CSV table of C-alpha atoms in Angstrom, one decimal:
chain,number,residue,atom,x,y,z
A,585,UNK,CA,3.6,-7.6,20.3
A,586,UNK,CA,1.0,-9.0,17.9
A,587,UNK,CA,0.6,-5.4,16.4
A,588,UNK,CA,4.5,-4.5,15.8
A,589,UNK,CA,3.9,-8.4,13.9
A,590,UNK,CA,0.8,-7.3,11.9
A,591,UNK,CA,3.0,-3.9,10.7
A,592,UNK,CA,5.8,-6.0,9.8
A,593,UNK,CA,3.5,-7.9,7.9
A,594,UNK,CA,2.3,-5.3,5.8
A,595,UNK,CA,5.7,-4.2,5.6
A,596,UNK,CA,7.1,-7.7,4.3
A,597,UNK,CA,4.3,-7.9,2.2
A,598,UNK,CA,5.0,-4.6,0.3
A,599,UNK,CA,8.5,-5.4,0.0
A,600,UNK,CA,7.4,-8.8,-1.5
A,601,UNK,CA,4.8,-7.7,-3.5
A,602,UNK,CA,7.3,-5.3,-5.4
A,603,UNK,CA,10.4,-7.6,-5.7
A,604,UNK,CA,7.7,-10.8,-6.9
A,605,UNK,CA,5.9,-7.2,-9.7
A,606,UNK,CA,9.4,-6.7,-10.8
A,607,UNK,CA,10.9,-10.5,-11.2
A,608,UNK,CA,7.9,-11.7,-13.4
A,609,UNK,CA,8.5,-8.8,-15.4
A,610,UNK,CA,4.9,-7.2,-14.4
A,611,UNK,CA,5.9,-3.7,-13.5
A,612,UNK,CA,9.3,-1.9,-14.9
A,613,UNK,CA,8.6,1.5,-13.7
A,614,UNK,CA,11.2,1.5,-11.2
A,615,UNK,CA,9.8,4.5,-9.8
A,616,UNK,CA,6.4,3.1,-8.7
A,617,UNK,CA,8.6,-0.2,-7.2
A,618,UNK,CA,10.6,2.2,-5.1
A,619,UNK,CA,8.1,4.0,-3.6
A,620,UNK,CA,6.4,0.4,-2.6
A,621,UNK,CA,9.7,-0.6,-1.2
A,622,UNK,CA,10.5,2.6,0.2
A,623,UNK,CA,7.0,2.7,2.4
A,624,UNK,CA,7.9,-1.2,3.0
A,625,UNK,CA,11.3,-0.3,4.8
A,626,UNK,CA,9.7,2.8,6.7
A,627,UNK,CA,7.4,0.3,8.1
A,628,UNK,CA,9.4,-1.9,8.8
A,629,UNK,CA,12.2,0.2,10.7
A,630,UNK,CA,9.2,1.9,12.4
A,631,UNK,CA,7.3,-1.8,13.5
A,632,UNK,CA,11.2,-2.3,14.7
A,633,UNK,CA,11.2,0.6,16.9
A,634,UNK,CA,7.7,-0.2,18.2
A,635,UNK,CA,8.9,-3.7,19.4
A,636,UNK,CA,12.2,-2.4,20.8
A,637,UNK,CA,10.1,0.2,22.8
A,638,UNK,CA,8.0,-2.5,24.4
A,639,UNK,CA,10.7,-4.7,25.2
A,640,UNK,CA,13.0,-2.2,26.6
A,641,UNK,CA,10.2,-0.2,27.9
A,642,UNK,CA,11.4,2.9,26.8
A,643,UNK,CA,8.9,6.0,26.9
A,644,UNK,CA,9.9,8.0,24.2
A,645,UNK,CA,10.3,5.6,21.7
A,646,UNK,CA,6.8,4.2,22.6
A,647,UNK,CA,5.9,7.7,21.9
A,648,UNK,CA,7.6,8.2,18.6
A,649,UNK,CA,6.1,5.2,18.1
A,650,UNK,CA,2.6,5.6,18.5
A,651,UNK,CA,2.7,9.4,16.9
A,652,UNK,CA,3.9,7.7,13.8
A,653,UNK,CA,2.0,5.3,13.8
A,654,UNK,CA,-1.2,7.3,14.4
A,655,UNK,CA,-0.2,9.2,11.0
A,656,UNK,CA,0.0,6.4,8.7
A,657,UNK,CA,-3.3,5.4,10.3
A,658,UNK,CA,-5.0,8.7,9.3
A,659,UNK,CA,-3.0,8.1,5.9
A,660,UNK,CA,-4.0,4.6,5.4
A,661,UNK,CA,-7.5,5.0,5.9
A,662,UNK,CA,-7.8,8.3,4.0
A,663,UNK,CA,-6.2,6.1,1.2
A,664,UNK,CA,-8.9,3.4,1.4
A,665,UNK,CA,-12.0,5.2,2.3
A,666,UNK,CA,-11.1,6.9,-1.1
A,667,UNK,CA,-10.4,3.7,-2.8
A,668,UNK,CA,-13.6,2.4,-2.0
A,669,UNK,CA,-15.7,6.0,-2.8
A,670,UNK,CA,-14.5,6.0,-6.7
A,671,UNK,CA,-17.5,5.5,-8.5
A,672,UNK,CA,-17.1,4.5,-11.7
A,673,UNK,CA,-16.7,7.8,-13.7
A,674,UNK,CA,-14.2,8.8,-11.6
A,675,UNK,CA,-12.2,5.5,-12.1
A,676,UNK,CA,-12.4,5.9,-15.8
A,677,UNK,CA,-11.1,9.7,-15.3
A,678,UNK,CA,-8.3,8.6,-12.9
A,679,UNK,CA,-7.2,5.8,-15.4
A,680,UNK,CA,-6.8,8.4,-18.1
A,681,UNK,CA,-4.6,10.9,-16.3
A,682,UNK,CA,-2.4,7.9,-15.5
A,683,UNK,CA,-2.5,6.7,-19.2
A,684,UNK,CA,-1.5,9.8,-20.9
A,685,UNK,CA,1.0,10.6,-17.9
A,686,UNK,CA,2.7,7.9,-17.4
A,687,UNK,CA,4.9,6.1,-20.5
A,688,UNK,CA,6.0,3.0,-18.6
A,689,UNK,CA,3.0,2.5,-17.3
A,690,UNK,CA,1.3,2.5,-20.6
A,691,UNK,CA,3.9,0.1,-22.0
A,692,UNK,CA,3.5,-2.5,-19.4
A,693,UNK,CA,-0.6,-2.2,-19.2
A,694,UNK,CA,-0.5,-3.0,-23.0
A,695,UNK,CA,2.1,-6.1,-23.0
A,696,UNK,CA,0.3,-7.6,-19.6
A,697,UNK,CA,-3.3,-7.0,-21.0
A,698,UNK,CA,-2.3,-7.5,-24.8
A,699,UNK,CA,-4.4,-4.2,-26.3
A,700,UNK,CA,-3.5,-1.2,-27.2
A,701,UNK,CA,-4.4,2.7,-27.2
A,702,UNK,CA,-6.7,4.1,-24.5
A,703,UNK,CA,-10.0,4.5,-26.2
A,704,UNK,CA,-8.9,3.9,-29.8
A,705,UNK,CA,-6.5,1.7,-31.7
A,706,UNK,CA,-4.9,3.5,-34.6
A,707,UNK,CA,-2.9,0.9,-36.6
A,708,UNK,CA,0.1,3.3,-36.9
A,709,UNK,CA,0.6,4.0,-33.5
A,710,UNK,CA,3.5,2.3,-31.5
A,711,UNK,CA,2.3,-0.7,-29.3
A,712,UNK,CA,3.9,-3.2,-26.8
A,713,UNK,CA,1.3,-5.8,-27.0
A,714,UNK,CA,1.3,-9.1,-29.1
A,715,UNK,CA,-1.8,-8.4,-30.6
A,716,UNK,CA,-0.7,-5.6,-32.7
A,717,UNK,CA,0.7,-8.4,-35.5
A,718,UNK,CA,-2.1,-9.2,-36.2
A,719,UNK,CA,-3.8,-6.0,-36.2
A,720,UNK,CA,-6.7,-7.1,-34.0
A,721,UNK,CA,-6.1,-5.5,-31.0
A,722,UNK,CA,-8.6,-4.3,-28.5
A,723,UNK,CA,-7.9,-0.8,-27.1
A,724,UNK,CA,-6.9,-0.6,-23.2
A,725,UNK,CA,-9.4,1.3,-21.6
A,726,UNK,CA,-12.8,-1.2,-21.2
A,727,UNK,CA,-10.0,-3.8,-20.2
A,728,UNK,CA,-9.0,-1.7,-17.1
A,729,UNK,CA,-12.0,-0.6,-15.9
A,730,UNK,CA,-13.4,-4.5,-15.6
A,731,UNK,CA,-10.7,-4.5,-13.6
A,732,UNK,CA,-10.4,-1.6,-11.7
A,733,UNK,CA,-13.4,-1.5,-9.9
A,734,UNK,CA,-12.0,-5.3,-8.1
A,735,UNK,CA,-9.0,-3.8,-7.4
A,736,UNK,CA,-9.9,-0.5,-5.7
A,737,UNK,CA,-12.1,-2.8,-3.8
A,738,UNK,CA,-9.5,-5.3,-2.6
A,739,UNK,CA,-7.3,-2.8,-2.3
A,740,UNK,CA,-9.5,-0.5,0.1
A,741,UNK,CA,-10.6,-3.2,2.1
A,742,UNK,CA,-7.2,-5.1,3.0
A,743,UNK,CA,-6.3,-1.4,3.9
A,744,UNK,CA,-9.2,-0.7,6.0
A,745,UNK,CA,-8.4,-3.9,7.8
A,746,UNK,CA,-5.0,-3.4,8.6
A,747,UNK,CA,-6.1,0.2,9.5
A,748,UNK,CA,-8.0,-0.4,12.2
A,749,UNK,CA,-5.3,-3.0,13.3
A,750,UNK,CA,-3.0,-0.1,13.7
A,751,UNK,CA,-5.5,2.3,15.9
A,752,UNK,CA,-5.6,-0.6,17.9
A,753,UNK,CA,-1.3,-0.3,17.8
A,754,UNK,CA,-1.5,3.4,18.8
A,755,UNK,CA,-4.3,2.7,21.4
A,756,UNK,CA,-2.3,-0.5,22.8
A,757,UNK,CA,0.9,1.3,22.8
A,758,UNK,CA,-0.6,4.2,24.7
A,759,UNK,CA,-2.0,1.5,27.6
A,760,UNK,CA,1.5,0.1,27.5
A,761,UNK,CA,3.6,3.0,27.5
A,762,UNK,CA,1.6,4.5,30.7
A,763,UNK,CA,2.1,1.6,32.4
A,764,UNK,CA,4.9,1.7,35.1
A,765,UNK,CA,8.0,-0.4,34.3
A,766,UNK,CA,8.7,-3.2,36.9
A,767,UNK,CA,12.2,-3.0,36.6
A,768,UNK,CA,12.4,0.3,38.1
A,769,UNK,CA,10.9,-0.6,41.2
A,770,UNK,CA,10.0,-4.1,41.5
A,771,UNK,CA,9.5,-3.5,45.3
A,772,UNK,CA,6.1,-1.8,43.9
A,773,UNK,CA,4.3,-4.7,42.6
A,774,UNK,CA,4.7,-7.2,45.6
């Protein structure tokens, strides 16, 4: 039962994590939010299913189960494996593709971090952050790669943790599920 908790933890946590980026006015791509909320509910209704297949002891939902969760395993890890290999080159290249992609995003990294442009600040360009009244701003790029580097770190490493929680889900489940039920014959285990 302690791994259906630690999914629903994540789970929560996602959900939270969103919902607290989006009340303080953090993140307003509602896009990105979704998707974090969207993978939160999955989670959760799959942690759900988990914990009803244990209690009922029901064999193919233990088996949905533990497919599933076997495949956001590989996923999960695959994800932080590469978030910890990103040396810094490819960090800087990554950050670009997202700044010249992505509007929203580029709005809300220049209010939070108060610079503007990626590389360069051009005076006549248009600019969310506070600095650009004065004209002093710094541009956005050497601001997010301080911080990138910590965050692909944390970020790889909570998921690597809760990775190997989850093979340990998928390799309790399969102990559990090949278990025989004591309801069905209770005669059995006297």
């Amino acid at each position: 039962l302690c791994v259906f908790s630690s999914l629903q933890l994540v789970s929560l946590l996602l959900i939270g994590i969103a919902a607290w980026g989006i009340g303080f006015g953090l993140i307003s791509s509602f896009r990105v939010v979704g998707v974090v909320i969207a993978v939160g509910v999955f989670l959760f209704f799959i942690a759900l299913v988990g914990l009803i297949g244990a209690v009922k002891h029901h064999q193919v939902l233990l088996f949905f189960y533990m497919i599933i969760l076997l495949l956001v395993f590989i996923v999960q890890f695959s994800v932080s494996c590469a978030c910890l290999a990103l040396n810094e080159e490819q960090q800087s290249e990554l950050l670009e593709v997202g700044w010249s992609n992505t509007n929203s995003a580029r709005t809300d990294i220049e209010r939070n971090l108060n610079c503007c442009g990626f590389r360069v600040f051009y005076p006549n360009e248009t600019c969310a952050a506070d600095c650009l009244r004065t004209l002093h701003c710094r541009p956005c790029a050497p601001i997010m790669e301080e911080y990138s580097g910590m965050v692909l770190r944390f970020v790889g490493g909570i998921g690597l943790f809760f990775s190997f929680t989850e093979i340990l889900g998928v390799w309790l489940t399969y102990r559990y599920r090949n278990q025989k039920d004591p309801r069905a014959n209770p005669s059995a285990f006297i």
